[in-house]
Amino acid sequence: MREELNQGLIDYLMASPTPFHATASLAQRLQAAGFKPLHEGEPWHVEAGGRYYVTRNDSAIIAFRLGRTPLLESGVRLVGAHTDSPCLRVKPHPELQRQGFWQLGVEVYGGALLAPWFDRDLSLAGRVTFSRDGLIESQLIDFKLPIATIPNLAIHLNREANQGWAINAQNELPPILAQVASQESLDFRALLAEQLSREHGLLADAVLDYELSFYDTQPAAVIGLNGDFVAGARLDNLLSCFAGLQALLKAGEDETCVLVCTDHEEIGSTSMCGADGPFLEQVLRRILPEGDGFVRVINRSLLISADNAHAVHPNYPDKHDGNHGPKLNAGPVIKVNSNQRYATNSETAGFFRHLCLAEEVPVQSFVTRSDMGCGSTIGPITAGQLGVRTVDIGLPTFAMHSIRELAGSQDLAHLVKVLTAFYTTARLP
């Protein structure tokens, strides 16, 4: 089972270079499993026992099973994650021609570790909006081939490189696509039109706009002398999206179960398709009782907010509190913060810990050092939006926000097992 899950994760990561592709891949897998697509602009006709999903902005998705147990008795079991990851996004007018090279101007999305982006074989993917026969359409594209790179400056010309230097995102990050003659005209939108034709057979009259990100073409893989690790891009947080999907597909028919994967977590979640927007509440209000009944159901519900946790690094153990250093392959981590950067409280932490013990899944705890700042997740945002009880958890990883992250190869199976139990058998507090 572990090997099958890890290979499934690797396949999902490779199919999901952007939030748009991550959402499309989830939708394809859900539809193949019998989930029916719903559209926000149309009436919904849902029934107990039914399985459905809805997307917004092509980059966020909510999937749910409507259980046969009355909602006012059992509430809703929710698992939340996010589809976006830090990356380099192409600017609206990106063409640069410097020293005989064609480069593209980029903007840093989220809190990216920038140094690992150098000397990588990069490709480009995302959503393109274009006109065709008088109509405006959008389509996902993925060049797949390594079409760009950001070369490092040689150590001979940057003697301070190994002492640390501040990377200037404006000047040092534009990727190189090709060598060009000085008189050659550069037209990035024409390149996108060619890709639309090559990939989808679409002849665009004009490329109007786009949301495109560079990504590393090196495949994700199980690595290590004994296969202890999974290495790949976007483990934060497609790892949790994939685990939530696997659990939802295995869930029984009695309880109402929801998987919500929203966009824009890395930049604060405030958007129409982010956790700090109305997407989840609007969907729940269409499938749950109205008025007083809605509040009563939410009161009986619980959200597991799943987002990666910081594993204790053997080279930097002092970056962790001595009693709270999560280890790879030692199970999911309950994340706690007294200042509500995580939404966990004693009741929700106790519930998740009891669930792990019942399923014989190892469980760990994380609290950041008292002299360091703490990141956050969709947990506090969703709890604040809905008033739903929430526990923040995640699998331990290294190199979070790098172009290539590292997780334990045993931990995905641990998380899928406990989330499946949450959806299927667990009694909510």
Short mmCIF file of C-alpha atoms in Angstrom, two decimals:
data_model
loop_
_atom_site.label_atom_id
_atom_site.label_comp_id
_atom_site.label_asym_id
_atom_site.label_seq_id
_atom_site.Cartn_x
_atom_site.Cartn_y
_atom_site.Cartn_z
CA MET A 1 0.00 0.00 0.00
CA ARG A 2 2.79 2.44 0.93
CA GLU A 3 4.57 2.04 -2.40
CA GLU A 4 1.30 2.43 -4.32
CA LEU A 5 0.38 5.59 -2.44
CA ASN A 6 3.82 7.13 -2.94
CA GLN A 7 3.72 6.40 -6.67
CA GLY A 8 0.25 7.90 -6.83
CA LEU A 9 1.55 11.03 -5.11
CA ILE A 10 4.47 11.24 -7.54
CA ASP A 11 2.10 10.94 -10.50
CA TYR A 12 -0.14 13.64 -9.03
CA LEU A 13 2.79 16.00 -8.43
CA MET A 14 4.01 15.56 -12.00
CA ALA A 15 0.51 16.24 -13.36
CA SER A 16 0.13 19.36 -11.20
CA PRO A 17 2.76 22.04 -11.95
CA THR A 18 0.29 24.83 -11.08
CA PRO A 19 -2.83 25.21 -8.90
CA PHE A 20 -4.90 25.04 -12.10
CA HIS A 21 -3.43 21.69 -13.05
CA ALA A 22 -3.64 20.42 -9.45
CA THR A 23 -7.36 21.22 -9.41
CA ALA A 24 -7.97 19.71 -12.85
CA SER A 25 -6.16 16.52 -11.81
CA LEU A 26 -8.26 16.24 -8.63
CA ALA A 27 -11.42 16.76 -10.68
CA GLN A 28 -10.43 14.06 -13.17
CA ARG A 29 -9.74 11.57 -10.38
CA LEU A 30 -13.00 12.41 -8.62
CA GLN A 31 -15.04 12.06 -11.80
CA ALA A 32 -13.38 8.72 -12.56
CA ALA A 33 -14.50 7.58 -9.08
CA GLY A 34 -18.12 8.52 -9.76
CA PHE A 35 -18.28 12.04 -8.33
CA LYS A 36 -20.61 14.30 -10.31
CA PRO A 37 -19.53 17.84 -11.27
CA LEU A 38 -21.68 20.73 -10.07
CA HIS A 39 -21.61 24.26 -11.49
CA GLU A 40 -22.06 27.28 -9.25
CA GLY A 41 -24.20 29.17 -11.74
CA GLU A 42 -26.75 26.37 -12.07
CA PRO A 43 -29.34 24.83 -9.69
CA TRP A 44 -28.07 21.95 -7.59
CA HIS A 45 -30.01 18.75 -7.13
CA VAL A 46 -28.15 16.69 -4.55
CA GLU A 47 -29.30 13.72 -2.52
CA ALA A 48 -28.18 11.56 0.39
CA GLY A 49 -25.57 9.07 -0.72
CA GLY A 50 -24.52 11.28 -3.61
CA ARG A 51 -20.93 12.26 -4.46
CA TYR A 52 -20.21 15.66 -5.98
CA TYR A 53 -17.52 18.26 -6.63
CA VAL A 54 -17.39 21.91 -7.66
CA THR A 55 -14.47 24.09 -8.77
CA ARG A 56 -13.91 27.84 -8.68
CA ASN A 57 -11.44 29.84 -10.76
CA ASP A 58 -10.07 26.52 -12.06
CA SER A 59 -7.71 26.60 -9.05
CA ALA A 60 -9.85 25.58 -6.05
CA ILE A 61 -12.09 22.56 -5.56
CA ILE A 62 -14.58 21.27 -3.01
CA ALA A 63 -15.63 17.62 -3.14
CA PHE A 64 -18.19 16.02 -0.86
CA ARG A 65 -20.13 12.87 -0.07
CA LEU A 66 -23.61 13.40 1.39
CA GLY A 67 -24.05 10.81 4.13
CA ARG A 68 -27.18 8.96 5.12
CA THR A 69 -26.88 9.87 8.81
CA PRO A 70 -28.96 13.01 9.60
CA LEU A 71 -26.72 16.07 9.59
CA LEU A 72 -28.19 17.43 12.82
CA GLU A 73 -26.96 14.26 14.52
CA SER A 74 -23.50 13.84 13.00
CA GLY A 75 -22.38 17.19 11.60
CA VAL A 76 -19.87 17.40 8.75
CA ARG A 77 -16.34 16.05 8.60
CA LEU A 78 -14.08 18.44 6.71
CA VAL A 79 -10.47 18.14 5.55
CA GLY A 80 -8.84 21.33 4.24
CA ALA A 81 -5.67 21.89 2.22
CA HIS A 82 -4.39 24.29 -0.45
CA THR A 83 -3.39 23.95 -4.10
CA ASP A 84 -0.80 26.74 -4.44
CA SER A 85 2.95 26.73 -3.78
CA PRO A 86 5.65 29.44 -3.89
CA CYS A 87 7.00 29.91 -7.41
CA LEU A 88 8.07 32.38 -10.10
CA ARG A 89 5.22 33.82 -12.16
CA VAL A 90 5.60 35.53 -15.51
CA LYS A 91 4.85 39.26 -15.64
CA PRO A 92 2.24 40.73 -18.06
CA HIS A 93 4.88 42.27 -20.36
CA PRO A 94 7.83 39.98 -19.67
CA GLU A 95 10.03 40.19 -22.78
CA LEU A 96 13.64 41.04 -21.99
CA GLN A 97 16.51 41.08 -24.49
CA ARG A 98 19.87 41.39 -22.73
CA GLN A 99 23.32 40.49 -24.01
CA GLY A 100 21.83 38.48 -26.86
CA PHE A 101 19.53 36.39 -24.66
CA TRP A 102 15.75 36.16 -24.53
CA GLN A 103 14.62 36.34 -20.93
CA LEU A 104 11.26 36.69 -19.17
CA GLY A 105 10.58 39.01 -16.26
CA VAL A 106 9.11 37.17 -13.28
CA GLU A 107 7.41 38.00 -10.01
CA VAL A 108 7.97 35.94 -6.86
CA TYR A 109 4.74 34.32 -5.66
CA GLY A 110 4.67 33.58 -1.94
CA GLY A 111 7.56 33.10 0.45
CA ALA A 112 9.85 31.17 -1.88
CA LEU A 113 13.37 30.00 -1.09
CA LEU A 114 15.05 31.65 -4.07
CA ALA A 115 18.55 30.13 -4.15
CA PRO A 116 17.36 26.63 -5.19
CA TRP A 117 15.80 28.08 -8.37
CA PHE A 118 19.22 28.62 -9.92
CA ASP A 119 20.72 26.03 -12.31
CA ARG A 120 17.47 24.09 -12.73
CA ASP A 121 15.83 22.81 -15.90
CA LEU A 122 12.64 24.87 -15.91
CA SER A 123 9.40 24.56 -17.80
CA LEU A 124 6.31 26.74 -17.89
CA ALA A 125 2.63 26.03 -17.21
CA GLY A 126 -0.62 27.71 -16.23
CA ARG A 127 -3.79 29.22 -17.66
CA VAL A 128 -4.04 31.25 -20.88
CA THR A 129 -7.03 33.42 -21.83
CA PHE A 130 -7.51 34.07 -25.54
CA SER A 131 -10.03 35.05 -28.19
CA ARG A 132 -11.22 32.65 -30.89
CA ASP A 133 -13.98 33.29 -33.41
CA GLY A 134 -15.15 36.28 -31.44
CA LEU A 135 -15.39 34.39 -28.12
CA ILE A 136 -13.15 34.57 -25.06
CA GLU A 137 -11.85 31.22 -23.81
CA SER A 138 -9.35 29.94 -21.26
CA GLN A 139 -7.19 26.84 -21.48
CA LEU A 140 -4.50 25.22 -19.36
CA ILE A 141 -1.11 24.74 -20.98
CA ASP A 142 2.07 22.95 -19.96
CA PHE A 143 5.24 23.14 -22.05
CA LYS A 144 6.58 20.09 -20.11
CA LEU A 145 9.97 20.31 -21.84
CA PRO A 146 12.79 22.24 -20.09
CA ILE A 147 12.61 25.54 -21.96
CA ALA A 148 14.42 27.85 -19.51
CA THR A 149 17.08 28.14 -16.82
CA ILE A 150 18.46 30.68 -14.35
CA PRO A 151 22.25 30.22 -14.35
CA ASN A 152 24.21 31.05 -11.24
CA LEU A 153 27.00 33.60 -11.39
CA ALA A 154 30.36 31.79 -11.23
CA ILE A 155 32.16 31.77 -7.88
CA HIS A 156 35.08 33.61 -9.53
CA LEU A 157 32.81 36.60 -10.14
CA ASN A 158 30.97 36.38 -6.84
CA ARG A 159 33.50 35.54 -4.14
CA GLU A 160 30.93 36.22 -1.42
CA ALA A 161 28.46 33.67 -2.72
CA ASN A 162 29.16 31.11 0.01
CA GLN A 163 29.01 33.78 2.69
CA GLY A 164 25.45 34.54 1.70
CA TRP A 165 24.15 37.29 -0.52
CA ALA A 166 20.82 38.94 -0.99
CA ILE A 167 19.19 37.78 -4.24
CA ASN A 168 17.67 40.66 -6.18
CA ALA A 169 14.45 39.24 -7.61
CA GLN A 170 14.16 41.95 -10.25
CA ASN A 171 17.64 41.59 -11.70
CA GLU A 172 18.81 38.06 -10.92
CA LEU A 173 15.76 35.84 -11.43
CA PRO A 174 14.63 36.39 -15.06
CA PRO A 175 15.04 32.95 -16.70
CA ILE A 176 16.89 32.56 -20.00
CA LEU A 177 14.85 30.99 -22.81
CA ALA A 178 17.12 31.33 -25.84
CA GLN A 179 19.85 33.20 -27.63
CA VAL A 180 18.51 35.73 -30.12
CA ALA A 181 19.87 38.10 -32.71
CA SER A 182 19.79 41.76 -31.77
CA GLN A 183 17.27 42.59 -34.51
CA GLU A 184 14.97 39.65 -33.67
CA SER A 185 11.50 40.60 -32.42
CA LEU A 186 10.40 38.91 -29.20
CA ASP A 187 6.69 38.10 -28.75
CA PHE A 188 5.82 35.98 -25.73
CA ARG A 189 2.12 35.91 -26.60
CA ALA A 190 2.96 34.49 -30.02
CA LEU A 191 4.85 31.70 -28.25
CA LEU A 192 1.76 30.99 -26.16
CA ALA A 193 -0.43 30.91 -29.26
CA GLU A 194 1.92 28.32 -30.75
CA GLN A 195 1.67 26.24 -27.59
CA LEU A 196 -2.14 26.37 -27.65
CA SER A 197 -2.05 25.05 -31.20
CA ARG A 198 0.57 22.40 -30.48
CA GLU A 199 -0.95 21.14 -27.21
CA HIS A 200 -4.68 21.52 -27.86
CA GLY A 201 -5.12 22.17 -31.59
CA LEU A 202 -6.59 25.61 -30.80
CA LEU A 203 -6.02 28.50 -33.21
CA ALA A 204 -6.25 31.66 -31.12
CA ASP A 205 -7.02 34.98 -32.76
CA ALA A 206 -5.17 36.71 -29.93
CA VAL A 207 -3.70 35.74 -26.57
CA LEU A 208 -5.33 38.21 -24.18
CA ASP A 209 -3.74 37.34 -20.85
CA TYR A 210 -2.27 34.53 -18.78
CA GLU A 211 -1.29 33.23 -15.32
CA LEU A 212 1.87 31.21 -15.88
CA SER A 213 4.48 29.79 -13.52
CA PHE A 214 7.91 28.30 -14.02
CA TYR A 215 8.54 24.91 -12.45
CA ASP A 216 11.35 22.37 -12.11
CA THR A 217 11.11 19.51 -14.62
CA GLN A 218 13.05 17.06 -12.44
CA PRO A 219 10.54 14.32 -11.56
CA ALA A 220 9.50 13.66 -8.01
CA ALA A 221 10.96 10.42 -6.65
CA VAL A 222 11.38 8.09 -3.72
CA ILE A 223 15.02 8.54 -2.70
CA GLY A 224 17.53 7.59 -0.01
CA LEU A 225 19.69 4.52 0.60
CA ASN A 226 16.67 2.64 1.96
CA GLY A 227 13.97 4.58 0.11
CA ASP A 228 13.15 6.58 3.25
CA PHE A 229 12.18 9.84 1.53
CA VAL A 230 9.93 11.37 -1.10
CA ALA A 231 11.53 14.32 -2.87
CA GLY A 232 9.67 16.65 -5.18
CA ALA A 233 8.25 20.07 -5.89
CA ARG A 234 5.03 21.35 -4.34
CA LEU A 235 4.83 18.80 -1.51
CA ASP A 236 3.60 21.86 0.38
CA ASN A 237 0.72 21.37 0.03
CA LEU A 238 -0.23 18.95 -2.74
CA LEU A 239 0.84 16.17 -0.39
CA SER A 240 -2.16 17.02 1.81
CA CYS A 241 -4.49 17.46 -1.17
CA PHE A 242 -3.58 13.99 -2.39
CA ALA A 243 -3.96 12.43 1.06
CA GLY A 244 -7.37 14.05 1.50
CA LEU A 245 -8.47 12.77 -1.91
CA GLN A 246 -7.42 9.21 -1.11
CA ALA A 247 -9.31 9.32 2.19
CA LEU A 248 -12.44 10.74 0.58
CA LEU A 249 -12.44 8.04 -2.09
CA LYS A 250 -12.33 5.40 0.67
CA ALA A 251 -14.97 7.04 2.89
CA GLY A 252 -18.15 5.18 3.74
CA GLU A 253 -21.71 6.25 2.98
CA ASP A 254 -22.96 7.07 6.48
CA GLU A 255 -21.25 10.40 7.22
CA THR A 256 -21.19 13.64 5.25
CA CYS A 257 -17.57 14.25 4.26
CA VAL A 258 -16.00 17.30 2.60
CA LEU A 259 -12.58 17.88 1.04
CA VAL A 260 -11.77 21.54 0.38
CA CYS A 261 -8.60 22.54 -1.48
CA THR A 262 -8.38 26.31 -1.92
CA ASP A 263 -5.92 28.60 -3.69
CA HIS A 264 -3.77 31.55 -2.54
CA GLU A 265 -2.84 30.22 0.92
CA GLU A 266 0.79 31.21 0.35
CA ILE A 267 -0.20 34.87 -0.03
CA GLY A 268 -2.85 35.15 2.69
CA SER A 269 -5.90 33.33 1.26
CA THR A 270 -7.91 36.51 0.63
CA SER A 271 -9.53 35.90 -2.75
CA MET A 272 -12.69 34.51 -4.32
CA CYS A 273 -11.08 31.05 -4.36
CA GLY A 274 -9.04 31.31 -1.15
CA ALA A 275 -9.85 30.15 2.36
CA ASP A 276 -10.45 33.77 3.41
CA GLY A 277 -13.13 34.07 0.73
CA PRO A 278 -16.72 32.82 0.63
CA PHE A 279 -16.25 29.63 -1.41
CA LEU A 280 -16.61 27.03 1.33
CA GLU A 281 -19.44 28.74 3.18
CA GLN A 282 -21.38 29.29 -0.04
CA VAL A 283 -21.07 25.61 -0.96
CA LEU A 284 -22.06 24.44 2.52
CA ARG A 285 -25.10 26.71 2.59
CA ARG A 286 -26.34 25.02 -0.60
CA ILE A 287 -26.08 21.49 0.83
CA LEU A 288 -26.81 21.96 4.55
CA PRO A 289 -30.05 23.00 6.31
CA GLU A 290 -30.94 26.68 6.32
CA GLY A 291 -31.02 29.19 9.18
CA ASP A 292 -30.85 27.70 12.66
CA GLY A 293 -30.17 24.25 11.19
CA PHE A 294 -27.00 25.46 9.46
CA VAL A 295 -25.52 26.77 12.71
CA ARG A 296 -26.44 23.56 14.53
CA VAL A 297 -24.76 21.39 11.90
CA ILE A 298 -21.58 23.51 11.97
CA ASN A 299 -21.57 23.24 15.76
CA ARG A 300 -21.44 19.44 15.42
CA SER A 301 -18.76 19.51 12.70
CA LEU A 302 -14.97 19.40 12.74
CA LEU A 303 -12.25 20.49 10.31
CA ILE A 304 -8.84 18.88 9.97
CA SER A 305 -6.63 21.54 8.40
CA ALA A 306 -3.79 19.58 6.76
CA ASP A 307 -0.65 21.51 5.86
CA ASN A 308 2.97 20.42 6.07
CA ALA A 309 4.94 20.77 9.31
CA HIS A 310 8.62 21.57 9.87
CA ALA A 311 10.63 18.42 10.62
CA VAL A 312 13.67 18.85 12.86
CA HIS A 313 16.69 19.17 10.58
CA PRO A 314 19.83 17.26 11.70
CA ASN A 315 22.04 20.18 10.66
CA TYR A 316 19.87 22.80 12.42
CA PRO A 317 18.34 21.18 15.53
CA ASP A 318 18.49 24.50 17.41
CA LYS A 319 15.76 25.88 15.14
CA HIS A 320 13.23 23.76 17.05
CA ASP A 321 11.98 23.73 20.61
CA GLY A 322 13.84 20.85 22.26
CA ASN A 323 10.65 19.01 23.19
CA HIS A 324 8.84 19.60 19.91
CA GLY A 325 10.99 18.38 17.02
CA PRO A 326 8.87 16.34 14.59
CA LYS A 327 10.74 13.61 12.76
CA LEU A 328 10.27 12.23 9.26
CA ASN A 329 8.43 8.90 9.07
CA ALA A 330 7.12 9.28 12.62
CA GLY A 331 3.55 10.21 11.73
CA PRO A 332 1.42 13.33 11.35
CA VAL A 333 2.07 16.36 13.52
CA ILE A 334 -0.44 18.28 15.65
CA LYS A 335 0.45 21.96 15.30
CA VAL A 336 -0.15 24.24 18.28
CA ASN A 337 0.26 27.99 18.73
CA SER A 338 -1.09 29.98 21.69
CA ASN A 339 -1.49 33.07 19.50
CA GLN A 340 -3.86 31.23 17.16
CA ARG A 341 -1.54 31.02 14.19
CA TYR A 342 -2.88 27.47 14.30
CA ALA A 343 -6.51 26.83 15.24
CA THR A 344 -5.82 23.75 17.38
CA ASN A 345 -7.24 23.66 20.90
CA SER A 346 -7.07 20.99 23.59
CA GLU A 347 -10.34 19.35 22.52
CA THR A 348 -9.51 19.12 18.83
CA ALA A 349 -5.93 18.05 19.53
CA GLY A 350 -7.21 15.41 21.94
CA PHE A 351 -9.65 14.14 19.33
CA PHE A 352 -6.96 13.82 16.67
CA ARG A 353 -4.49 12.20 19.07
CA HIS A 354 -7.14 9.69 20.18
CA LEU A 355 -7.99 8.95 16.55
CA CYS A 356 -4.34 8.27 15.72
CA LEU A 357 -3.97 5.98 18.72
CA ALA A 358 -7.12 4.07 17.76
CA GLU A 359 -5.77 3.58 14.23
CA GLU A 360 -2.27 2.70 15.48
CA VAL A 361 -0.84 5.71 13.65
CA PRO A 362 2.11 7.47 15.33
CA VAL A 363 1.45 11.11 16.14
CA GLN A 364 3.72 14.05 17.00
CA SER A 365 3.43 17.66 18.22
CA PHE A 366 4.94 20.91 16.99
CA VAL A 367 5.27 24.25 18.75
CA THR A 368 7.61 26.84 17.33
CA ARG A 369 10.43 28.21 19.48
CA SER A 370 9.25 31.04 21.73
CA ASP A 371 11.87 33.37 20.25
CA MET A 372 10.81 32.73 16.61
CA GLY A 373 7.82 33.74 14.55
CA CYS A 374 5.24 31.17 13.56
CA GLY A 375 3.68 30.57 10.16
CA SER A 376 -0.01 29.97 9.71
CA THR A 377 -2.48 27.92 7.67
CA ILE A 378 -6.04 27.89 6.40
CA GLY A 379 -7.07 26.51 9.81
CA PRO A 380 -7.55 29.79 11.73
CA ILE A 381 -9.04 31.44 8.64
CA THR A 382 -11.66 28.75 8.08
CA ALA A 383 -12.42 28.48 11.79
CA GLY A 384 -12.96 32.24 11.87
CA GLN A 385 -15.16 32.19 8.77
CA LEU A 386 -17.42 29.29 9.77
CA GLY A 387 -17.07 28.96 13.52
CA VAL A 388 -16.12 25.31 13.02
CA ARG A 389 -13.93 23.41 15.48
CA THR A 390 -10.52 22.90 13.91
CA VAL A 391 -7.28 21.03 14.42
CA ASP A 392 -4.16 21.98 12.44
CA ILE A 393 -2.01 19.01 11.48
CA GLY A 394 0.50 18.12 8.77
CA LEU A 395 3.21 15.75 7.68
CA PRO A 396 6.79 16.69 8.62
CA THR A 397 8.97 17.93 5.76
CA PHE A 398 12.35 19.49 5.04
CA ALA A 399 13.07 22.47 2.76
CA MET A 400 9.54 23.87 2.89
CA HIS A 401 9.03 26.47 0.12
CA SER A 402 12.06 25.27 -1.80
CA ILE A 403 11.80 24.28 -5.46
CA ARG A 404 12.29 20.69 -4.20
CA GLU A 405 11.05 19.56 -0.80
CA LEU A 406 11.51 16.33 1.19
CA ALA A 407 9.06 14.18 3.16
CA GLY A 408 9.14 10.71 4.72
CA SER A 409 8.08 7.84 2.48
CA GLN A 410 6.09 6.18 5.31
CA ASP A 411 4.13 9.24 6.38
CA LEU A 412 1.68 9.50 3.48
CA ALA A 413 0.21 6.11 4.37
CA HIS A 414 -0.08 7.22 8.01
CA LEU A 415 -2.01 10.35 7.03
CA VAL A 416 -4.33 8.59 4.59
CA LYS A 417 -5.16 5.98 7.22
CA VAL A 418 -6.11 8.49 9.90
CA LEU A 419 -8.05 10.77 7.50
CA THR A 420 -9.98 7.77 6.19
CA ALA A 421 -10.91 6.85 9.76
CA PHE A 422 -11.96 10.47 10.38
CA TYR A 423 -14.27 10.39 7.38
CA THR A 424 -15.65 6.93 8.08
CA THR A 425 -15.65 5.68 11.66
CA ALA A 426 -14.55 8.35 14.11
CA ARG A 427 -17.07 9.69 16.61
CA LEU A 428 -16.81 13.47 16.75
CA PRO A 429 -16.46 15.09 20.17
#
